[in-house]
mmCIF file of C-alpha atoms and ligand atoms in Angstrom:
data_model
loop_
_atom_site.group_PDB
_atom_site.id
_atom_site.type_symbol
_atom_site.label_atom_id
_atom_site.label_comp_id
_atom_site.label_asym_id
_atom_site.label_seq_id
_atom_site.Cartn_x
_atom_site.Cartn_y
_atom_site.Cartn_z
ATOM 1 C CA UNK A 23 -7.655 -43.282 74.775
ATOM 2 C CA UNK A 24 -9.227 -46.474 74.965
ATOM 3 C CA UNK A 25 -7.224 -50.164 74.674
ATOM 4 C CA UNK A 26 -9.110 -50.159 71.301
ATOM 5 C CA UNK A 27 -8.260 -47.291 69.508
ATOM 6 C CA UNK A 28 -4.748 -47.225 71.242
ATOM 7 C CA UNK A 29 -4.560 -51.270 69.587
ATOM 8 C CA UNK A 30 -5.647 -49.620 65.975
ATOM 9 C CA UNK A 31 -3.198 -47.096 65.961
ATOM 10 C CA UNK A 32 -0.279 -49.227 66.442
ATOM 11 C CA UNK A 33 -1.587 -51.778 63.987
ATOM 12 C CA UNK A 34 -2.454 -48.745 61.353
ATOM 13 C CA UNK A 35 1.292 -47.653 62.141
ATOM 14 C CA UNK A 36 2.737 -51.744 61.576
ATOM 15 C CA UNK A 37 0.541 -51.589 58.484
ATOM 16 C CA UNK A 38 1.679 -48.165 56.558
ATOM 17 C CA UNK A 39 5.522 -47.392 57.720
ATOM 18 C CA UNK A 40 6.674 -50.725 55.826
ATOM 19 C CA UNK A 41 4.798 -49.473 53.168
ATOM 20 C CA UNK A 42 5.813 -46.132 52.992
ATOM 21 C CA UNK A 43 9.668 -47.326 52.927
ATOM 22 C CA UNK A 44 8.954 -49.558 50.763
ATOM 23 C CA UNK A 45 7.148 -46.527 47.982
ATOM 24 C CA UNK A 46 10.374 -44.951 49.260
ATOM 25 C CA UNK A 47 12.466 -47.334 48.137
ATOM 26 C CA UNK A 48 11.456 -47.925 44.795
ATOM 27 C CA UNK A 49 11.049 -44.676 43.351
ATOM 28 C CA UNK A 50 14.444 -43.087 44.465
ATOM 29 C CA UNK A 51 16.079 -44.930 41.919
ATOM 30 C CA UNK A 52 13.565 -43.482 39.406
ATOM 31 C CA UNK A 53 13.918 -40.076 41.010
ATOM 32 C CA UNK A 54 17.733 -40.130 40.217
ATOM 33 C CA UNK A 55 16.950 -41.394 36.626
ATOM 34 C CA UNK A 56 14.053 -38.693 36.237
ATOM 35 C CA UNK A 57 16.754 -35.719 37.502
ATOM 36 C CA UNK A 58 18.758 -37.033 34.356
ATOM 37 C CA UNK A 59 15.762 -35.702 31.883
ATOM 38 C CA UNK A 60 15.921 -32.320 33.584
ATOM 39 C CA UNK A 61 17.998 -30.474 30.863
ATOM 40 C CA UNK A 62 20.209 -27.926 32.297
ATOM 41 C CA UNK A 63 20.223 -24.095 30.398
ATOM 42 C CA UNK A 64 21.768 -23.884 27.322
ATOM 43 C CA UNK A 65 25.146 -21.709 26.656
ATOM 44 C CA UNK A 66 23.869 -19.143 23.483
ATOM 45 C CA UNK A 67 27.449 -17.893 22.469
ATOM 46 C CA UNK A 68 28.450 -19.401 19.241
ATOM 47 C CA UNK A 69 31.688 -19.147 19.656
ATOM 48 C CA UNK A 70 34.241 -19.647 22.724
ATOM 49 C CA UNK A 71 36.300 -16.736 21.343
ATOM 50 C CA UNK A 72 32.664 -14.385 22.404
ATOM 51 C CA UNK A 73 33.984 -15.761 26.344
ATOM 52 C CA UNK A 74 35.535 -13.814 28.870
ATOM 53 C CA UNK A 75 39.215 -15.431 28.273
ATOM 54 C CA UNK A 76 40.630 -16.439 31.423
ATOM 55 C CA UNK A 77 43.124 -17.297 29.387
ATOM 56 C CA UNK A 78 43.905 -17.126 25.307
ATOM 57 C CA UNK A 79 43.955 -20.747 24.830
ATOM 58 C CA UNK A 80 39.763 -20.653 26.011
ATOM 59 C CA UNK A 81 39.122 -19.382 22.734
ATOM 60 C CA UNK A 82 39.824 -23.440 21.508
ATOM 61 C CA UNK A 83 37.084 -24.672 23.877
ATOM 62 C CA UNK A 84 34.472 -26.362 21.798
ATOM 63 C CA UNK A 85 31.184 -25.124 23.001
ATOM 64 C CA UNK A 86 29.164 -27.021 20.867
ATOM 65 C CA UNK A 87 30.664 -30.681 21.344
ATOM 66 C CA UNK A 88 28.592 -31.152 24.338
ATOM 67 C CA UNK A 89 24.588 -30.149 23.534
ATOM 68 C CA UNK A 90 23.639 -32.113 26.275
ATOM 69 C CA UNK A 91 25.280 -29.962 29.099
ATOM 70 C CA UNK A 92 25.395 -25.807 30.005
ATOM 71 C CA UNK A 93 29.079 -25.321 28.621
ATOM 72 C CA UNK A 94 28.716 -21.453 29.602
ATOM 73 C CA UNK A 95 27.417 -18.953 31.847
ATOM 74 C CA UNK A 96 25.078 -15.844 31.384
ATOM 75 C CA UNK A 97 27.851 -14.101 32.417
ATOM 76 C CA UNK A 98 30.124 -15.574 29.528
ATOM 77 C CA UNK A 99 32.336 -17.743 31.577
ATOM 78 C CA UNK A 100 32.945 -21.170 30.235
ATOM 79 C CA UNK A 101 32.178 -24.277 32.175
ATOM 80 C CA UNK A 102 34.218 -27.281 31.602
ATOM 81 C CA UNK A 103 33.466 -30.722 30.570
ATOM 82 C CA UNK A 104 34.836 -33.532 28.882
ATOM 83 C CA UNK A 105 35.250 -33.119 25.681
ATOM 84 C CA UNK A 106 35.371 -29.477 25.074
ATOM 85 C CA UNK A 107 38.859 -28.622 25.930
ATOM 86 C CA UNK A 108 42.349 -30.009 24.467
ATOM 87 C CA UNK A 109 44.293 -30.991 27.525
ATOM 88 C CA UNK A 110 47.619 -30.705 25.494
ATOM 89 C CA UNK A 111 47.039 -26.882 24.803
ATOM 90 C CA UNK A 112 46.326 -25.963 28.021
ATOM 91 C CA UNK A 113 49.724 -28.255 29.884
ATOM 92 C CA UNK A 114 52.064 -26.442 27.011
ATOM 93 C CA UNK A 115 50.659 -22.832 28.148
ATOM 94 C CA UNK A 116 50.746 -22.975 31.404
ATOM 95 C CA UNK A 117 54.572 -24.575 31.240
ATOM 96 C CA UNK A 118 55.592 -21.599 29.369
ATOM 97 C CA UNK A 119 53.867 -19.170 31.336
ATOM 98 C CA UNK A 120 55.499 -21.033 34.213
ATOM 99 C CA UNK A 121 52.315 -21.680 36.304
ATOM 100 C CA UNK A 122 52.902 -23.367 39.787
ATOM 101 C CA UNK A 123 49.729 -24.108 41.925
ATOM 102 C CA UNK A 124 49.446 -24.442 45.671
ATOM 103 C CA UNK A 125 46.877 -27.219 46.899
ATOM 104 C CA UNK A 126 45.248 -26.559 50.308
ATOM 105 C CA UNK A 127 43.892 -28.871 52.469
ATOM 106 C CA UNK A 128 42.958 -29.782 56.005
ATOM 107 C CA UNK A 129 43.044 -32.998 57.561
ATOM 108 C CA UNK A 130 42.086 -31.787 61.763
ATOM 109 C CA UNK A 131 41.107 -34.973 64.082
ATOM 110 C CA UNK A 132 40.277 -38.138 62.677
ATOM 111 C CA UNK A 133 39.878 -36.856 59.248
ATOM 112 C CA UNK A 134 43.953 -37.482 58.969
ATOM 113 C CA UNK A 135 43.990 -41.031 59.684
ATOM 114 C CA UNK A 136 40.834 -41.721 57.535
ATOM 115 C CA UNK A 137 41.420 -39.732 54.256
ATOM 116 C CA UNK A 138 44.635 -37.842 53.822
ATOM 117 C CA UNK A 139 47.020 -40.660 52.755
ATOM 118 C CA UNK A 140 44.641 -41.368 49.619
ATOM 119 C CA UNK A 141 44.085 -38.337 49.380
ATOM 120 C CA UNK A 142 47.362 -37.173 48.557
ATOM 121 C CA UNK A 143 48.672 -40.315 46.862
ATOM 122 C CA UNK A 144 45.532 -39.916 44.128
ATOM 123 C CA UNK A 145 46.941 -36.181 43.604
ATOM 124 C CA UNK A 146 49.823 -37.160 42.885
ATOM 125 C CA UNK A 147 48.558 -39.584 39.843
ATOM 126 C CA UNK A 148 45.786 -36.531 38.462
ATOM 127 C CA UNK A 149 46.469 -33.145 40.155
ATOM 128 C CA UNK A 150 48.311 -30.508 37.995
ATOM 129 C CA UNK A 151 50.732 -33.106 36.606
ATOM 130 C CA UNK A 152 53.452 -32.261 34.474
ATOM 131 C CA UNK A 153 53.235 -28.338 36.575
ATOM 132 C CA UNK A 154 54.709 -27.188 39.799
ATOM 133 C CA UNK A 155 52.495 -28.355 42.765
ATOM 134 C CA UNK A 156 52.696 -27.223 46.490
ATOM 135 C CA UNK A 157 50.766 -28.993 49.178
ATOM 136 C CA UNK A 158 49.943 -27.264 52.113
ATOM 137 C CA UNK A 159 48.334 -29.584 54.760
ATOM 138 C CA UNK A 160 46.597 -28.106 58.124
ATOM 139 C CA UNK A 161 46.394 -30.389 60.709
ATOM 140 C CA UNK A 162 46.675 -30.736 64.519
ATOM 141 C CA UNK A 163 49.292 -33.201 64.431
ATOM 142 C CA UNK A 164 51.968 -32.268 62.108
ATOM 143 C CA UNK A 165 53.810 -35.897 63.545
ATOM 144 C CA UNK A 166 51.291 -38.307 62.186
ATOM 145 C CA UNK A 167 51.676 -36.898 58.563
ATOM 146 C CA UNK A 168 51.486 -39.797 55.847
ATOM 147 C CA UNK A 169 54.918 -40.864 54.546
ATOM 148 C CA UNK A 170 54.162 -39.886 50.628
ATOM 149 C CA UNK A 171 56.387 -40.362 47.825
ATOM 150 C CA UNK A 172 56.505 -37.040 45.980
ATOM 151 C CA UNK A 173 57.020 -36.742 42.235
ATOM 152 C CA UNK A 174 60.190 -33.834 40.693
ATOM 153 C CA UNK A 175 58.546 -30.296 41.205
ATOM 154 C CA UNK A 176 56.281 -31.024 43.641
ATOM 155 C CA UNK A 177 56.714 -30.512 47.560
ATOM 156 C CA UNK A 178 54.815 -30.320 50.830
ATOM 157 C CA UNK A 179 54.466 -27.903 53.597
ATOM 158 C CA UNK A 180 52.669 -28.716 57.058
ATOM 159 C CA UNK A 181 51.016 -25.863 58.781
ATOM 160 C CA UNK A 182 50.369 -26.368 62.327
ATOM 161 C CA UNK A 183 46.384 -25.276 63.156
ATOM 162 C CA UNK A 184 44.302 -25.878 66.906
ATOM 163 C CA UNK A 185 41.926 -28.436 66.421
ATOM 164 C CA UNK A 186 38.264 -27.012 67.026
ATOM 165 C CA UNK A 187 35.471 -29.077 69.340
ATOM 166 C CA UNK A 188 32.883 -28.363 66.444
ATOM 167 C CA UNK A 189 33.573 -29.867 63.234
ATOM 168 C CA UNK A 190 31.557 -26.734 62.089
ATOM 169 C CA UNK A 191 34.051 -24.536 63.404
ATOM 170 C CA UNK A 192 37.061 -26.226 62.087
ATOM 171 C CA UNK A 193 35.387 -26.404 58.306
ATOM 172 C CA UNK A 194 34.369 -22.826 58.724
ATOM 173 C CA UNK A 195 37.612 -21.507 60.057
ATOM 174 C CA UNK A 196 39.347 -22.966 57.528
ATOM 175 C CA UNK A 197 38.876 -19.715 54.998
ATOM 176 C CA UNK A 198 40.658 -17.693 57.798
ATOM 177 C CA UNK A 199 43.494 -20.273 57.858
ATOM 178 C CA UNK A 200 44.079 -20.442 53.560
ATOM 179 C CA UNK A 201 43.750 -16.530 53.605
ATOM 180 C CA UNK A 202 46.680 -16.108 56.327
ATOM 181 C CA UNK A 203 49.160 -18.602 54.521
ATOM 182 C CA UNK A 204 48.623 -17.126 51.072
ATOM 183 C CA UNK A 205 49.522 -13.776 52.499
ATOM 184 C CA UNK A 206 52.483 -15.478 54.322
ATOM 185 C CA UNK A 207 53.280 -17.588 52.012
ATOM 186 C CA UNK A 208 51.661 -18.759 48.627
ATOM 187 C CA UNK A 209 51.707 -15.360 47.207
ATOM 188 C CA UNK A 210 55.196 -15.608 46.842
ATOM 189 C CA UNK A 211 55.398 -18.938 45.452
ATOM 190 C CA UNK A 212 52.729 -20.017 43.232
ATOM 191 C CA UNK A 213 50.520 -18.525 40.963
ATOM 192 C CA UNK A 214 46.965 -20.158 41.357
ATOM 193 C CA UNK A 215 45.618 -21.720 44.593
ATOM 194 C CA UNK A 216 43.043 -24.787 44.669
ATOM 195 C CA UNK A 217 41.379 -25.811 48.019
ATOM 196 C CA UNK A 218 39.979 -29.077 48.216
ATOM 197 C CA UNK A 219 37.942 -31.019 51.279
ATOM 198 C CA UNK A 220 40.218 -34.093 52.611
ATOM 199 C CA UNK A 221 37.572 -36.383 51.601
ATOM 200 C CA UNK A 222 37.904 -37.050 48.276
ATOM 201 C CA UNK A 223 40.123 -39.287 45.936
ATOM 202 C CA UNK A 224 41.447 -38.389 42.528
ATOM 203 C CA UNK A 225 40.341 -40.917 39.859
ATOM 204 C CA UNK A 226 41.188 -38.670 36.646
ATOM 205 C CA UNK A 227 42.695 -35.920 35.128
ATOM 206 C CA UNK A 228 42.344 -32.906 37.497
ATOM 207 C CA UNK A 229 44.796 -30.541 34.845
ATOM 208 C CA UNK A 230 45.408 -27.767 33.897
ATOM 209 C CA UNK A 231 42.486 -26.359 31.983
ATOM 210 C CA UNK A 232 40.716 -25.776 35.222
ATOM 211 C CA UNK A 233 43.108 -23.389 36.186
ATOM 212 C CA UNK A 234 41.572 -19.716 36.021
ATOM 213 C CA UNK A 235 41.002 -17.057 37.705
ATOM 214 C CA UNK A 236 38.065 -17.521 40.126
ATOM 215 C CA UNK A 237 37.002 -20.845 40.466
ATOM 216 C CA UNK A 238 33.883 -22.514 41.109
ATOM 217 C CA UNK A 239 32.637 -26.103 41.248
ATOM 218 C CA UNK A 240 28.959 -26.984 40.311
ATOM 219 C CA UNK A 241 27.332 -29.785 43.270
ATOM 220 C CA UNK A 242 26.466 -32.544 41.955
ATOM 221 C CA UNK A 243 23.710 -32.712 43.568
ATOM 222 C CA UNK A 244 22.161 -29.842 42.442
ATOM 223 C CA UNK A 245 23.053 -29.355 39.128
ATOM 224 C CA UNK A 246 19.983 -30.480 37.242
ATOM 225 C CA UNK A 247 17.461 -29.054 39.810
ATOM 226 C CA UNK A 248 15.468 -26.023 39.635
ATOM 227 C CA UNK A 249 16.888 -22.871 41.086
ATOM 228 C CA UNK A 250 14.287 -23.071 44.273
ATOM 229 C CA UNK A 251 15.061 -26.341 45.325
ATOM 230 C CA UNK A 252 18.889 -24.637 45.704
ATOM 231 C CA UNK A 253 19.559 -24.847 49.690
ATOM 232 C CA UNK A 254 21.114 -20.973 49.934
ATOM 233 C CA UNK A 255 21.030 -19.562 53.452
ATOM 234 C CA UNK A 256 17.294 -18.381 53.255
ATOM 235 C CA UNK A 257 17.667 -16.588 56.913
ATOM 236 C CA UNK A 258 17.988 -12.903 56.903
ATOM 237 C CA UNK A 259 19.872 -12.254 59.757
ATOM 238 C CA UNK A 260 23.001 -14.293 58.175
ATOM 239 C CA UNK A 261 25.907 -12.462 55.868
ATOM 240 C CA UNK A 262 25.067 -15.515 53.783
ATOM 241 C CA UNK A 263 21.206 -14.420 53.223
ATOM 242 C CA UNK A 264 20.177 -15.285 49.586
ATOM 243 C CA UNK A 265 17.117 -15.344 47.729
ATOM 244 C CA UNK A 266 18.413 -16.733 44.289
ATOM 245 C CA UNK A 267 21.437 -17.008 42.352
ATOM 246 C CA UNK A 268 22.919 -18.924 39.729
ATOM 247 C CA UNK A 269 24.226 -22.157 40.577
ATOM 248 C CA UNK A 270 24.553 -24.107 44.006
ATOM 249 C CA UNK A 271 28.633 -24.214 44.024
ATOM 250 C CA UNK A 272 30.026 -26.650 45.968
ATOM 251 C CA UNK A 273 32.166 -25.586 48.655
ATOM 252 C CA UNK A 274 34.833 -29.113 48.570
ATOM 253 C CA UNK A 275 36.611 -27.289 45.567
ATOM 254 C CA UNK A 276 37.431 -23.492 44.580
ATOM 255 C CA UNK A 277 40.284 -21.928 43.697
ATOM 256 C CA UNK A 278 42.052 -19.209 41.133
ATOM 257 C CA UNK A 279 44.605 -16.465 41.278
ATOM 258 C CA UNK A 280 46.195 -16.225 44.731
ATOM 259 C CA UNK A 281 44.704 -12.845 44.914
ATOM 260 C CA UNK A 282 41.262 -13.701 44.154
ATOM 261 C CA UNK A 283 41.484 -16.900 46.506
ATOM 262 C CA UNK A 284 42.489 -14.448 49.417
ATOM 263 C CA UNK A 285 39.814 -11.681 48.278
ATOM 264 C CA UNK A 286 37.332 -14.840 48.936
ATOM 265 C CA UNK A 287 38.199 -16.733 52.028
ATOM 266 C CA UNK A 288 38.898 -12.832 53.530
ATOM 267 C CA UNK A 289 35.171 -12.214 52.491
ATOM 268 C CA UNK A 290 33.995 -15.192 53.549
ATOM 269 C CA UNK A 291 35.471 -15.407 57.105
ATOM 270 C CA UNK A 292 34.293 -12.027 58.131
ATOM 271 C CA UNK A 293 30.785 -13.061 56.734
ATOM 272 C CA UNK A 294 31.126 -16.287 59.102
ATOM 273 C CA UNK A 295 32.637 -13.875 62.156
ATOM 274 C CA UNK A 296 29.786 -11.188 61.847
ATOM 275 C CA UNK A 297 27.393 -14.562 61.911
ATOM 276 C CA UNK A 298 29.041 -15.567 64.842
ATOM 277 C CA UNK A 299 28.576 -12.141 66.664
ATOM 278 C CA UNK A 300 25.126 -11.738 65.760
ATOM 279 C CA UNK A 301 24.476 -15.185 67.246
ATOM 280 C CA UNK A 302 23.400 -17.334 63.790
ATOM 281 C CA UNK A 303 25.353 -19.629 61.871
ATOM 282 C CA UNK A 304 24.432 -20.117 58.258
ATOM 283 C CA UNK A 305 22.695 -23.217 56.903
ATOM 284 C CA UNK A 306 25.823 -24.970 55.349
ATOM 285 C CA UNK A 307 28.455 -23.099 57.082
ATOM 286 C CA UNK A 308 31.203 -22.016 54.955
ATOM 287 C CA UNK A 309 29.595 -22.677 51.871
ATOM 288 C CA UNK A 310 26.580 -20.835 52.251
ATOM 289 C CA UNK A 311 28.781 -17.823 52.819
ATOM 290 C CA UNK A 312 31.195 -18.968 49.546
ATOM 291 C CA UNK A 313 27.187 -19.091 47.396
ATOM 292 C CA UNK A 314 27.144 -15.501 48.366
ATOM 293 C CA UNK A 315 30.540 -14.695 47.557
ATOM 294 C CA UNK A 316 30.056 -16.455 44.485
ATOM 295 C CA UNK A 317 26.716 -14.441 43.876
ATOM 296 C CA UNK A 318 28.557 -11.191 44.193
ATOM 297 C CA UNK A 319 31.551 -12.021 42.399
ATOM 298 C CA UNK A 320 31.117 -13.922 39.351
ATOM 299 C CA UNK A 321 34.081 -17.019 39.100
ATOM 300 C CA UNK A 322 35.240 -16.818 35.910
ATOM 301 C CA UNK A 323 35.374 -20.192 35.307
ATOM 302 C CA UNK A 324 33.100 -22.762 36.578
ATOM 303 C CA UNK A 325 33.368 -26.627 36.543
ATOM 304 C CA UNK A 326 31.375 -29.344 35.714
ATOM 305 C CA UNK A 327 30.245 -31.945 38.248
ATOM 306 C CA UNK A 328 33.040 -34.292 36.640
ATOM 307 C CA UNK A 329 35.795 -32.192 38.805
ATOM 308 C CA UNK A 330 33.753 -33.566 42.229
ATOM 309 C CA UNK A 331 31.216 -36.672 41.657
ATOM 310 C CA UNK A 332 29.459 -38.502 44.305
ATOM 311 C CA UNK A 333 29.240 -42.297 42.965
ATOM 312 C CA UNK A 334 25.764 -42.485 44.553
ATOM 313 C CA UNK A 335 24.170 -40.475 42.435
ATOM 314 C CA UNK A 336 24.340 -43.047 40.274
ATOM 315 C CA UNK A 337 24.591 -43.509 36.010
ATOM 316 C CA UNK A 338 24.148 -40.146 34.774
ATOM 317 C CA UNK A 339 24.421 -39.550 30.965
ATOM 318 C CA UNK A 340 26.469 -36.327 30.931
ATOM 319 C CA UNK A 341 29.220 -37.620 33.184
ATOM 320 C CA UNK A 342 31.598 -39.163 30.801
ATOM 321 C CA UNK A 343 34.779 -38.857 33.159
ATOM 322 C CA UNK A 344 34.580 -38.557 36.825
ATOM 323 C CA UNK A 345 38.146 -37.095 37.970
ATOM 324 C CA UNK A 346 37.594 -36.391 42.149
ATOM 325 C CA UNK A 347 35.002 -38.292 44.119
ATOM 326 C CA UNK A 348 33.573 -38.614 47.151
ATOM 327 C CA UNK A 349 35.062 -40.726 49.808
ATOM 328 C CA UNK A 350 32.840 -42.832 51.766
ATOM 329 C CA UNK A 351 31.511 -39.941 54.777
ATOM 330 C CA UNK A 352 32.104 -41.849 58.470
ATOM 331 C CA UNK A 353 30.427 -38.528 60.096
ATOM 332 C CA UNK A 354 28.981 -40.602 63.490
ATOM 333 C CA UNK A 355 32.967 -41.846 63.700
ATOM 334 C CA UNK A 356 34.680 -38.651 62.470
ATOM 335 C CA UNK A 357 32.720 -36.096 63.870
ATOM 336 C CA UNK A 358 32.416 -37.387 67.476
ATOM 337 C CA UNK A 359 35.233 -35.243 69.393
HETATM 338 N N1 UDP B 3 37.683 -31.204 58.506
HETATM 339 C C1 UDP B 3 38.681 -31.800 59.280
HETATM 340 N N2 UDP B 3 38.365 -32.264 60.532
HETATM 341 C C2 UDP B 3 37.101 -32.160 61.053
HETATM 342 C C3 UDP B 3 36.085 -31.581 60.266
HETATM 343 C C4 UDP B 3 36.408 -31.119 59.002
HETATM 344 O O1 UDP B 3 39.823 -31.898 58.844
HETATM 345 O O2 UDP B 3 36.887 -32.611 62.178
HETATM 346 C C5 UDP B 3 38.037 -30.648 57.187
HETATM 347 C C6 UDP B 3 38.277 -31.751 56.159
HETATM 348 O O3 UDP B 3 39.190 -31.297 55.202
HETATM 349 C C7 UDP B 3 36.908 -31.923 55.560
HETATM 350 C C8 UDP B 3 36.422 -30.480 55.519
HETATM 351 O O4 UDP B 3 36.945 -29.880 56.711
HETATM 352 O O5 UDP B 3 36.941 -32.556 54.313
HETATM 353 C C9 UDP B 3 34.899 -30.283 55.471
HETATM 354 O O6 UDP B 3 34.226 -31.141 56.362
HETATM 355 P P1 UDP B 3 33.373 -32.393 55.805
HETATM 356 O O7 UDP B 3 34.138 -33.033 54.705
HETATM 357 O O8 UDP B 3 33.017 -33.252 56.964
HETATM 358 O O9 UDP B 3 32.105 -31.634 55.250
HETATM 359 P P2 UDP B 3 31.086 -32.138 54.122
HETATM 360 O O10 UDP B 3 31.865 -32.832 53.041
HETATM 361 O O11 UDP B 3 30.127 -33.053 54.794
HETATM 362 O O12 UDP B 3 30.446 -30.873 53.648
HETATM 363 MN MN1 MN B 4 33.810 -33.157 52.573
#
């Protein structure tokens, strides 16, 4: 190439990359606004009492008080937002039923130092109040726990777990983990079991009525984009293979029944084992393989975006509360063993 051309290239390249950033720059905003327009599919039951009860108070839910958001699934579940639900009927029921949940949650590495204490402390204002809560916390160093101030009924166990060199290994081994200590454990103490990501802070209500039995959390990311743009594991050769399916769930937050939560992470650790054997790892790890699950085996309750926001989305319309959201994600600090 001569001194010429080689001279126009880099002054074509000094010319269009500040220019493309800058096109980039100014329509993500509008993007984001634009993804608010994209109306999600409508629930057709008239009435919450035509749902698949997870439990008899569902037949209160208001279906109709929120037109502007999918407040059911095709296959009858109800999905819950603001607004639809009375948060008094569903405390008193559980209380007499006598409810207790167990929260799960791992905090390996530097993820313990840079999440867990706010993590915990914003649970304590929002999870489950008012019910019996359990904590059990996986980590690698049982002796650099967080001094936390429990409230009556709650309590906290520490489970002891080997910290993995890939942080893909220690998310993914996480659903053998929760399915061992509800067999040891949970299913002897509490009825429903909620597993959450470390990083994430509680900024609302996080009650009762999202108690059912299989549990599912719609991304916020996703939840207003067509089905294709959904990132499944597309490769064949992975347990987590899928073509379509009905929602991208989020993989921070699932729970239900103790049973169904250890019918789950069992599935979805020998999925991620028979991966590992046959040499591929799916596309986003442990939830790729819970989209599958998820695919097979209906939740019977899913919930809204509000239950898990990321505050850089930005304004959206239909998120009236946010109740969990994102932490700030340090992966170049956190991730480095
Ligand atoms: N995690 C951890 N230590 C690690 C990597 C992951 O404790 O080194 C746990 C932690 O609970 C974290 C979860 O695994 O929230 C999932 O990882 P991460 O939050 O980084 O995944 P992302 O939110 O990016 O999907
Ligand atoms: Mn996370």
């Amino acid at each position: 190439m001569g001194n010429l051309q080689r001279m126009k290239r880099v002054l074509k390249c000094l010319f269009f990359v500040p220019i493309t950033l800058c096109v980039i720059y100014l329509i993500s905003p509008f993007v984001k606004l634009v993804m608010d327009f994209i109306p999600m599919e409508k629930c057709i039951l008239e009435s919450a009492k035509m749902l698949n009860l997870d439990s008899s108070v569902d037949a209160s839910l208001n279906l109709q008080s929120r037109p502007d958001v999918q407040t059911c699934t095709y296959w009858k579940a109800a999905i819950i937002w603001e607004g639809m639900f009375d948060p008094r009927l569903y405390d008193d029921m559980h209380k007499s039923k006598g409810s207790s949940v167990a929260l799960t949650v791992f905090a390996v590495g530097r993820y313990l130092d840079a999440y867990l204490h706010k993590f915990l402390n914003s649970s304590e204002q929002h999870f489950m109040v008012g019910l019996p809560v359990t904590y059990y916390v996986f980590t690698d160093m049982p002796e650099m726990l967080p001094d936390i101030k429990l409230s009556p009924l709650r309590s906290l166990k520490v489970i002891k777990v080997k910290k993995n060199s890939r942080w893909q290994d220690v998310s993914m081994t996480r659903m053998k983990s929760i399915s061992d200590v509800i067999e040891s454990d949970i299913r002897h103490h509490c009825t429903y079991v909620f597993c959450f990501d470390v990083d994430q802070v509680f900024t609302g209500r996080f009650g009762s009525e999202a108690l059912g039995d299989s549990v599912a959390l719609l991304h916020a990311h996703y939840y207003h984009l067509p089905k294709h743009l959904y990132t499944y594991d597309r490769n064949p050769n992975s347990k987590a293979y899928m073509e379509t399916g009905d929602f991208y769930y989020h993989a921070a937050v699932f729970g239900g029944s103790w049973k169904s939560v250890k019918a789950l992470t069992e599935a979805c650790y020998q999925g991620i084992m028979e991966d590992k054997q046959n040499n591929v790892e799916a596309l986003w790890h442990d939830e790729s393989h819970l989209n599958k699950y998820m695919l097979l085996h209906k939740p019977s309750r899913v919930l809204s975006p509000e239950y898990c926001w990321d505050t850089n989305i930005g304004y959206r319309s239909d998120i009236q509360v946010t109740r969990l959201l994102w932490a700030p994600k340090h992966y170049e600090t956190l991730r480095t063993p």
